[in-house]
């Protein structure tokens, strides 16, 4: 099937994810990629403001802890709809494939107010991209869907700028349309609606995504967190000093067989909480590790996990 550039006859490299128009594409919006790359501007800054104000409202509702605040926090997580306008992700793995947005929102809320509440209260779990590390069932598809809905307004602004930059979007028989969409308002810190003009491709609105925001895998995945930061902390926990003063550590391969350290989100959470007791923030360490591995100039769509 034709990509966006093929469909519209746009030549050369383009600044948006050039995905196939008529099919699901195995690329996903990664909120941590937006945070690391911080371009293009002003769209990246606007997107991060949306992401951070939204998640602050959710986590703050837990910290405040009143019935009213908790009801609001839960409701905020249950107002997502399938963001098919980007053509990113796999539909069966997103909201629709998991029983709908309300079900997914309930998963997240139950974990945040259950086992993970401690890491919320101490301010360790504070970003949307932290969710896949601890919430079972939330991986690249759900993270991408959630992020896309939260940053829909900045994505619409980016799309509008691309329509102005490339007249092919509204020439040669191609058209744009005006649609009313749900958006997150970072000023009022509430969901609202906005009238948005988007290209129409194959009879459906098309929302463009900056290239550096779309990846095949998440930078912050549960498996990567476990295999690097969690097991590294466990190595130091169990290290001993021999008679010669040499520090002896168990291999990660060996630690993976330990019943208390088997790979999984429960282990990620349990070890993260142990680290907090020792005044260590494993999420910050993990993010520093990721930043050291991903050059700012890297094209995220070409990056490996």
mmCIF file of N, CA and C in Angstrom, residues 183-295:
data_model
loop_
_atom_site.group_PDB
_atom_site.id
_atom_site.type_symbol
_atom_site.label_atom_id
_atom_site.label_comp_id
_atom_site.label_asym_id
_atom_site.label_seq_id
_atom_site.Cartn_x
_atom_site.Cartn_y
_atom_site.Cartn_z
ATOM 1 N N UNK A 183 -9.577 16.667 22.938
ATOM 2 C CA UNK A 183 -8.184 17.045 23.178
ATOM 3 C C UNK A 183 -7.981 17.319 24.664
ATOM 4 N N UNK A 184 -6.740 17.179 25.102
ATOM 5 C CA UNK A 184 -6.376 17.548 26.468
ATOM 6 C C UNK A 184 -5.964 19.013 26.478
ATOM 7 N N UNK A 185 -6.553 19.786 27.388
ATOM 8 C CA UNK A 185 -6.234 21.205 27.529
ATOM 9 C C UNK A 185 -5.298 21.366 28.726
ATOM 10 N N UNK A 186 -4.012 21.645 28.502
ATOM 11 C CA UNK A 186 -3.075 21.737 29.623
ATOM 12 C C UNK A 186 -3.291 22.965 30.500
ATOM 13 N N UNK A 187 -4.014 23.954 29.996
ATOM 14 C CA UNK A 187 -4.288 25.153 30.798
ATOM 15 C C UNK A 187 -5.400 24.892 31.808
ATOM 16 N N UNK A 188 -6.502 24.334 31.327
ATOM 17 C CA UNK A 188 -7.609 24.017 32.235
ATOM 18 C C UNK A 188 -7.413 22.668 32.910
ATOM 19 N N UNK A 189 -6.448 21.889 32.389
ATOM 20 C CA UNK A 189 -6.154 20.547 32.904
ATOM 21 C C UNK A 189 -7.410 19.674 32.912
ATOM 22 N N UNK A 190 -8.033 19.663 31.746
ATOM 23 C CA UNK A 190 -9.262 18.888 31.582
ATOM 24 C C UNK A 190 -9.404 18.499 30.116
ATOM 25 N N UNK A 191 -10.197 17.448 29.874
ATOM 26 C CA UNK A 191 -10.518 17.078 28.506
ATOM 27 C C UNK A 191 -11.518 18.072 27.935
ATOM 28 N N UNK A 192 -11.359 18.373 26.660
ATOM 29 C CA UNK A 192 -12.289 19.252 25.977
ATOM 30 C C UNK A 192 -12.389 18.835 24.524
ATOM 31 N N UNK A 193 -12.937 19.692 23.701
ATOM 32 C CA UNK A 193 -13.026 19.416 22.267
ATOM 33 C C UNK A 193 -12.445 20.591 21.498
ATOM 34 N N UNK A 194 -12.032 20.306 20.275
ATOM 35 C CA UNK A 194 -11.432 21.332 19.424
ATOM 36 C C UNK A 194 -11.762 21.020 17.972
ATOM 37 N N UNK A 195 -12.000 22.055 17.204
ATOM 38 C CA UNK A 195 -12.211 21.908 15.769
ATOM 39 C C UNK A 195 -10.847 21.877 15.087
ATOM 40 N N UNK A 196 -10.593 20.818 14.318
ATOM 41 C CA UNK A 196 -9.270 20.572 13.744
ATOM 42 C C UNK A 196 -9.393 20.320 12.247
ATOM 43 N N UNK A 197 -8.473 20.911 11.482
ATOM 44 C CA UNK A 197 -8.426 20.673 10.043
ATOM 45 C C UNK A 197 -7.315 19.677 9.739
ATOM 46 N N UNK A 198 -7.681 18.573 9.084
ATOM 47 C CA UNK A 198 -6.730 17.508 8.781
ATOM 48 C C UNK A 198 -6.860 17.096 7.315
ATOM 49 N N UNK A 199 -5.781 16.563 6.741
ATOM 50 C CA UNK A 199 -5.906 15.968 5.403
ATOM 51 C C UNK A 199 -6.865 14.781 5.457
ATOM 52 N N UNK A 200 -7.512 14.510 4.355
ATOM 53 C CA UNK A 200 -8.400 13.355 4.249
ATOM 54 C C UNK A 200 -7.794 12.395 3.230
ATOM 55 N N UNK A 201 -7.470 11.187 3.690
ATOM 56 C CA UNK A 201 -6.865 10.176 2.817
ATOM 57 C C UNK A 201 -7.709 8.913 2.862
ATOM 58 N N UNK A 202 -8.090 8.416 1.705
ATOM 59 C CA UNK A 202 -8.973 7.246 1.623
ATOM 60 C C UNK A 202 -10.258 7.463 2.412
ATOM 61 N N UNK A 203 -10.727 8.705 2.402
ATOM 62 C CA UNK A 203 -11.987 9.025 3.054
ATOM 63 C C UNK A 203 -11.911 9.192 4.555
ATOM 64 N N UNK A 204 -10.698 9.142 5.128
ATOM 65 C CA UNK A 204 -10.551 9.247 6.581
ATOM 66 C C UNK A 204 -9.532 10.327 6.933
ATOM 67 N N UNK A 205 -9.737 11.034 8.054
ATOM 68 C CA UNK A 205 -8.772 12.062 8.455
ATOM 69 C C UNK A 205 -7.409 11.452 8.760
ATOM 70 N N UNK A 206 -6.370 12.218 8.467
ATOM 71 C CA UNK A 206 -4.990 11.757 8.639
ATOM 72 C C UNK A 206 -4.255 12.707 9.576
ATOM 73 N N UNK A 207 -3.715 12.159 10.654
ATOM 74 C CA UNK A 207 -2.947 12.933 11.628
ATOM 75 C C UNK A 207 -1.475 12.559 11.477
ATOM 76 N N UNK A 208 -0.636 13.547 11.223
ATOM 77 C CA UNK A 208 0.787 13.299 11.002
ATOM 78 C C UNK A 208 1.553 13.328 12.325
ATOM 79 N N UNK A 209 2.607 12.518 12.386
ATOM 80 C CA UNK A 209 3.429 12.394 13.592
ATOM 81 C C UNK A 209 4.883 12.694 13.229
ATOM 82 N N UNK A 210 5.572 13.566 13.972
ATOM 83 C CA UNK A 210 6.995 13.814 13.691
ATOM 84 C C UNK A 210 7.795 12.512 13.687
ATOM 85 N N UNK A 211 8.748 12.424 12.778
ATOM 86 C CA UNK A 211 9.526 11.185 12.625
ATOM 87 C C UNK A 211 10.171 10.738 13.930
ATOM 88 N N UNK A 212 10.727 11.678 14.679
ATOM 89 C CA UNK A 212 11.483 11.302 15.875
ATOM 90 C C UNK A 212 10.602 10.859 17.032
ATOM 91 N N UNK A 213 9.289 10.993 16.891
ATOM 92 C CA UNK A 213 8.376 10.582 17.962
ATOM 93 C C UNK A 213 7.873 9.155 17.782
ATOM 94 N N UNK A 214 8.119 8.562 16.626
ATOM 95 C CA UNK A 214 7.579 7.234 16.322
ATOM 96 C C UNK A 214 8.704 6.205 16.299
ATOM 97 N N UNK A 215 8.480 5.101 16.989
ATOM 98 C CA UNK A 215 9.496 4.054 17.089
ATOM 99 C C UNK A 215 8.864 2.678 16.911
ATOM 100 N N UNK A 216 9.715 1.715 16.564
ATOM 101 C CA UNK A 216 9.239 0.331 16.494
ATOM 102 C C UNK A 216 9.093 -0.274 17.884
ATOM 103 N N UNK A 217 9.884 0.198 18.824
ATOM 104 C CA UNK A 217 9.821 -0.282 20.201
ATOM 105 C C UNK A 217 9.876 0.917 21.137
ATOM 106 N N UNK A 218 9.444 0.728 22.378
ATOM 107 C CA UNK A 218 9.532 1.796 23.362
ATOM 108 C C UNK A 218 10.950 1.886 23.914
ATOM 109 N N UNK A 219 11.414 3.098 24.106
ATOM 110 C CA UNK A 219 12.694 3.275 24.789
ATOM 111 C C UNK A 219 12.617 2.720 26.207
ATOM 112 N N UNK A 220 11.478 2.942 26.861
ATOM 113 C CA UNK A 220 11.301 2.484 28.240
ATOM 114 C C UNK A 220 10.326 1.310 28.266
ATOM 115 N N UNK A 221 10.856 0.121 28.092
ATOM 116 C CA UNK A 221 10.034 -1.086 28.150
ATOM 117 C C UNK A 221 10.309 -1.822 29.455
ATOM 118 N N UNK A 222 9.340 -2.626 29.878
ATOM 119 C CA UNK A 222 9.493 -3.395 31.115
ATOM 120 C C UNK A 222 10.692 -4.335 31.027
ATOM 121 N N UNK A 223 10.858 -4.975 29.883
ATOM 122 C CA UNK A 223 11.962 -5.934 29.722
ATOM 123 C C UNK A 223 13.313 -5.243 29.784
ATOM 124 N N UNK A 224 13.414 -4.097 29.148
ATOM 125 C CA UNK A 224 14.691 -3.380 29.146
ATOM 126 C C UNK A 224 15.033 -2.870 30.548
ATOM 127 N N UNK A 225 14.039 -2.368 31.257
ATOM 128 C CA UNK A 225 14.234 -1.900 32.629
ATOM 129 C C UNK A 225 14.720 -3.045 33.514
ATOM 130 N N UNK A 226 14.076 -4.189 33.371
ATOM 131 C CA UNK A 226 14.449 -5.366 34.158
ATOM 132 C C UNK A 226 15.874 -5.815 33.834
ATOM 133 N N UNK A 227 16.176 -5.941 32.548
ATOM 134 C CA UNK A 227 17.462 -6.503 32.143
ATOM 135 C C UNK A 227 18.648 -5.604 32.415
ATOM 136 N N UNK A 228 18.404 -4.321 32.575
ATOM 137 C CA UNK A 228 19.511 -3.397 32.836
ATOM 138 C C UNK A 228 19.496 -2.939 34.295
ATOM 139 N N UNK A 229 18.601 -2.043 34.622
ATOM 140 C CA UNK A 229 18.645 -1.364 35.917
ATOM 141 C C UNK A 229 18.231 -2.256 37.081
ATOM 142 N N UNK A 230 17.159 -3.018 36.919
ATOM 143 C CA UNK A 230 16.673 -3.851 38.022
ATOM 144 C C UNK A 230 17.704 -4.911 38.400
ATOM 145 N N UNK A 231 18.198 -5.634 37.419
ATOM 146 C CA UNK A 231 19.179 -6.682 37.719
ATOM 147 C C UNK A 231 20.514 -6.099 38.176
ATOM 148 N N UNK A 232 20.873 -4.929 37.683
ATOM 149 C CA UNK A 232 22.114 -4.291 38.143
ATOM 150 C C UNK A 232 22.022 -3.945 39.623
ATOM 151 N N UNK A 233 20.859 -3.440 40.041
ATOM 152 C CA UNK A 233 20.667 -3.142 41.461
ATOM 153 C C UNK A 233 20.701 -4.428 42.284
ATOM 154 N N UNK A 234 20.071 -5.483 41.769
ATOM 155 C CA UNK A 234 20.068 -6.765 42.481
ATOM 156 C C UNK A 234 21.481 -7.321 42.613
ATOM 157 N N UNK A 235 22.305 -7.115 41.601
ATOM 158 C CA UNK A 235 23.695 -7.566 41.682
ATOM 159 C C UNK A 235 24.415 -6.901 42.856
ATOM 160 N N UNK A 236 24.205 -5.601 43.003
ATOM 161 C CA UNK A 236 24.865 -4.876 44.091
ATOM 162 C C UNK A 236 24.278 -5.260 45.450
ATOM 163 N N UNK A 237 22.967 -5.525 45.468
ATOM 164 C CA UNK A 237 22.331 -5.965 46.714
ATOM 165 C C UNK A 237 22.975 -7.237 47.251
ATOM 166 N N UNK A 238 23.287 -8.154 46.352
ATOM 167 C CA UNK A 238 23.750 -9.475 46.758
ATOM 168 C C UNK A 238 25.264 -9.634 46.664
ATOM 169 N N UNK A 239 25.944 -8.552 46.336
ATOM 170 C CA UNK A 239 27.397 -8.619 46.205
ATOM 171 C C UNK A 239 28.061 -8.840 47.567
ATOM 172 N N UNK A 240 29.182 -9.523 47.543
ATOM 173 C CA UNK A 240 29.970 -9.754 48.765
ATOM 174 C C UNK A 240 31.421 -9.402 48.472
ATOM 175 N N UNK A 241 32.148 -9.113 49.534
ATOM 176 C CA UNK A 241 33.570 -8.798 49.411
ATOM 177 C C UNK A 241 34.369 -9.997 49.910
ATOM 178 N N UNK A 242 35.278 -10.498 49.069
ATOM 179 C CA UNK A 242 36.054 -11.669 49.483
ATOM 180 C C UNK A 242 37.212 -11.262 50.385
ATOM 181 N N UNK A 243 37.996 -12.231 50.785
ATOM 182 C CA UNK A 243 39.080 -11.988 51.747
ATOM 183 C C UNK A 243 40.158 -11.063 51.196
ATOM 184 N N UNK A 244 40.193 -10.921 49.881
ATOM 185 C CA UNK A 244 41.178 -10.029 49.258
ATOM 186 C C UNK A 244 40.615 -8.636 48.993
ATOM 187 N N UNK A 245 39.394 -8.413 49.457
ATOM 188 C CA UNK A 245 38.784 -7.105 49.265
ATOM 189 C C UNK A 245 38.153 -6.918 47.898
ATOM 190 N N UNK A 246 38.008 -8.004 47.144
ATOM 191 C CA UNK A 246 37.411 -7.920 45.811
ATOM 192 C C UNK A 246 35.899 -8.082 45.903
ATOM 193 N N UNK A 247 35.192 -7.230 45.181
ATOM 194 C CA UNK A 247 33.728 -7.297 45.172
ATOM 195 C C UNK A 247 33.278 -8.405 44.228
ATOM 196 N N UNK A 248 32.515 -9.339 44.758
ATOM 197 C CA UNK A 248 32.021 -10.455 43.960
ATOM 198 C C UNK A 248 30.525 -10.275 43.711
ATOM 199 N N UNK A 249 30.141 -10.297 42.451
ATOM 200 C CA UNK A 249 28.723 -10.133 42.109
ATOM 201 C C UNK A 249 28.250 -11.337 41.306
ATOM 202 N N UNK A 250 26.993 -11.683 41.494
ATOM 203 C CA UNK A 250 26.390 -12.773 40.727
ATOM 204 C C UNK A 250 26.094 -12.293 39.315
ATOM 205 N N UNK A 251 26.136 -13.205 38.369
ATOM 206 C CA UNK A 251 25.809 -12.845 36.993
ATOM 207 C C UNK A 251 24.313 -12.574 36.871
ATOM 208 N N UNK A 252 23.948 -11.757 35.907
ATOM 209 C CA UNK A 252 22.527 -11.503 35.668
ATOM 210 C C UNK A 252 21.820 -12.784 35.236
ATOM 211 N N UNK A 253 22.518 -13.623 34.502
ATOM 212 C CA UNK A 253 21.928 -14.897 34.077
ATOM 213 C C UNK A 253 21.539 -15.732 35.286
ATOM 214 N N UNK A 254 22.389 -15.752 36.293
ATOM 215 C CA UNK A 254 22.086 -16.507 37.508
ATOM 216 C C UNK A 254 20.931 -15.858 38.277
ATOM 217 N N UNK A 255 20.958 -14.534 38.382
ATOM 218 C CA UNK A 255 19.918 -13.837 39.141
ATOM 219 C C UNK A 255 18.537 -14.042 38.528
ATOM 220 N N UNK A 256 18.473 -14.202 37.213
ATOM 221 C CA UNK A 256 17.186 -14.423 36.545
ATOM 222 C C UNK A 256 16.497 -15.702 37.027
ATOM 223 N N UNK A 257 17.273 -16.644 37.556
ATOM 224 C CA UNK A 257 16.691 -17.910 38.022
ATOM 225 C C UNK A 257 16.207 -17.823 39.462
ATOM 226 N N UNK A 258 16.527 -16.732 40.141
ATOM 227 C CA UNK A 258 16.120 -16.575 41.539
ATOM 228 C C UNK A 258 14.611 -16.338 41.597
ATOM 229 N N UNK A 259 13.888 -17.078 42.444
ATOM 230 C CA UNK A 259 12.420 -16.925 42.500
ATOM 231 C C UNK A 259 11.960 -15.494 42.743
ATOM 232 N N UNK A 260 12.745 -14.722 43.475
ATOM 233 C CA UNK A 260 12.358 -13.350 43.802
ATOM 234 C C UNK A 260 12.747 -12.360 42.708
ATOM 235 N N UNK A 261 13.445 -12.855 41.681
ATOM 236 C CA UNK A 261 13.957 -11.946 40.656
ATOM 237 C C UNK A 261 13.588 -12.376 39.241
ATOM 238 N N UNK A 262 12.566 -13.183 39.104
ATOM 239 C CA UNK A 262 12.156 -13.601 37.765
ATOM 240 C C UNK A 262 11.592 -12.401 37.002
ATOM 241 N N UNK A 263 11.819 -12.408 35.695
ATOM 242 C CA UNK A 263 11.409 -11.269 34.877
ATOM 243 C C UNK A 263 9.907 -11.033 34.954
ATOM 244 N N UNK A 264 9.536 -9.782 35.149
ATOM 245 C CA UNK A 264 8.124 -9.423 35.186
ATOM 246 C C UNK A 264 7.928 -8.083 35.862
ATOM 247 N N UNK A 265 6.762 -7.519 35.679
ATOM 248 C CA UNK A 265 6.486 -6.201 36.245
ATOM 249 C C UNK A 265 6.398 -6.234 37.766
ATOM 250 N N UNK A 266 5.980 -7.362 38.330
ATOM 251 C CA UNK A 266 5.959 -7.467 39.793
ATOM 252 C C UNK A 266 7.369 -7.344 40.355
ATOM 253 N N UNK A 267 8.323 -7.971 39.691
ATOM 254 C CA UNK A 267 9.720 -7.859 40.120
ATOM 255 C C UNK A 267 10.218 -6.431 39.945
ATOM 256 N N UNK A 268 9.887 -5.817 38.816
ATOM 257 C CA UNK A 268 10.284 -4.422 38.597
ATOM 258 C C UNK A 268 9.818 -3.533 39.738
ATOM 259 N N UNK A 269 8.569 -3.708 40.136
ATOM 260 C CA UNK A 269 8.004 -2.879 41.192
ATOM 261 C C UNK A 269 8.630 -3.203 42.542
ATOM 262 N N UNK A 270 8.760 -4.476 42.840
ATOM 263 C CA UNK A 270 9.292 -4.890 44.139
ATOM 264 C C UNK A 270 10.725 -4.387 44.337
ATOM 265 N N UNK A 271 11.557 -4.534 43.316
ATOM 266 C CA UNK A 271 12.950 -4.097 43.430
ATOM 267 C C UNK A 271 13.041 -2.569 43.451
ATOM 268 N N UNK A 272 12.177 -1.902 42.688
ATOM 269 C CA UNK A 272 12.152 -0.435 42.710
ATOM 270 C C UNK A 272 11.827 0.081 44.105
ATOM 271 N N UNK A 273 10.889 -0.568 44.774
ATOM 272 C CA UNK A 273 10.531 -0.165 46.142
ATOM 273 C C UNK A 273 11.678 -0.430 47.112
ATOM 274 N N UNK A 274 12.385 -1.541 46.923
ATOM 275 C CA UNK A 274 13.547 -1.818 47.781
ATOM 276 C C UNK A 274 14.622 -0.752 47.576
ATOM 277 N N UNK A 275 14.793 -0.343 46.340
ATOM 278 C CA UNK A 275 15.790 0.682 46.043
ATOM 279 C C UNK A 275 15.424 2.009 46.703
ATOM 280 N N UNK A 276 14.132 2.339 46.697
ATOM 281 C CA UNK A 276 13.685 3.575 47.344
ATOM 282 C C UNK A 276 14.044 3.561 48.824
ATOM 283 N N UNK A 277 13.891 2.409 49.464
ATOM 284 C CA UNK A 277 14.251 2.285 50.882
ATOM 285 C C UNK A 277 15.734 2.546 51.103
ATOM 286 N N UNK A 278 16.532 2.315 50.057
ATOM 287 C CA UNK A 278 17.971 2.579 50.120
ATOM 288 C C UNK A 278 18.330 3.917 49.463
ATOM 289 N N UNK A 279 17.305 4.762 49.298
ATOM 290 C CA UNK A 279 17.468 6.104 48.743
ATOM 291 C C UNK A 279 18.073 6.084 47.344
ATOM 292 N N UNK A 280 17.633 5.112 46.546
ATOM 293 C CA UNK A 280 18.055 5.037 45.156
ATOM 294 C C UNK A 280 16.827 5.049 44.251
ATOM 295 N N UNK A 281 16.892 5.852 43.210
ATOM 296 C CA UNK A 281 15.786 5.997 42.262
ATOM 297 C C UNK A 281 16.146 5.235 40.993
ATOM 298 N N UNK A 282 15.595 4.039 40.843
ATOM 299 C CA UNK A 282 15.939 3.211 39.689
ATOM 300 C C UNK A 282 15.402 3.783 38.384
ATOM 301 N N UNK A 283 14.275 4.494 38.441
ATOM 302 C CA UNK A 283 13.745 5.071 37.205
ATOM 303 C C UNK A 283 14.665 6.156 36.669
ATOM 304 N N UNK A 284 15.184 6.984 37.565
ATOM 305 C CA UNK A 284 16.113 8.018 37.114
ATOM 306 C C UNK A 284 17.384 7.391 36.557
ATOM 307 N N UNK A 285 17.853 6.324 37.208
ATOM 308 C CA UNK A 285 19.044 5.629 36.712
ATOM 309 C C UNK A 285 18.782 5.031 35.333
ATOM 310 N N UNK A 286 17.594 4.469 35.152
ATOM 311 C CA UNK A 286 17.225 3.870 33.870
ATOM 312 C C UNK A 286 17.148 4.932 32.776
ATOM 313 N N UNK A 287 16.564 6.067 33.102
ATOM 314 C CA UNK A 287 16.448 7.144 32.117
ATOM 315 C C UNK A 287 17.818 7.704 31.744
ATOM 316 N N UNK A 288 18.714 7.769 32.716
ATOM 317 C CA UNK A 288 20.079 8.222 32.424
ATOM 318 C C UNK A 288 20.785 7.226 31.510
ATOM 319 N N UNK A 289 20.548 5.940 31.752
ATOM 320 C CA UNK A 289 21.119 4.895 30.899
ATOM 321 C C UNK A 289 20.615 5.041 29.463
ATOM 322 N N UNK A 290 19.308 5.247 29.307
ATOM 323 C CA UNK A 290 18.728 5.395 27.969
ATOM 324 C C UNK A 290 19.309 6.619 27.270
ATOM 325 N N UNK A 291 19.395 7.724 27.993
ATOM 326 C CA UNK A 291 19.917 8.960 27.402
ATOM 327 C C UNK A 291 21.353 8.776 26.924
ATOM 328 N N UNK A 292 22.112 7.957 27.631
ATOM 329 C CA UNK A 292 23.511 7.732 27.243
ATOM 330 C C UNK A 292 23.628 6.880 25.992
ATOM 331 N N UNK A 293 22.565 6.137 25.672
ATOM 332 C CA UNK A 293 22.597 5.234 24.526
ATOM 333 C C UNK A 293 21.967 5.825 23.270
ATOM 334 N N UNK A 294 21.177 6.878 23.422
ATOM 335 C CA UNK A 294 20.446 7.442 22.291
ATOM 336 C C UNK A 294 20.956 8.845 21.993
ATOM 337 N N UNK A 295 21.763 9.017 20.949
ATOM 338 C CA UNK A 295 22.220 10.360 20.586
ATOM 339 C C UNK A 295 21.031 11.247 20.248
#
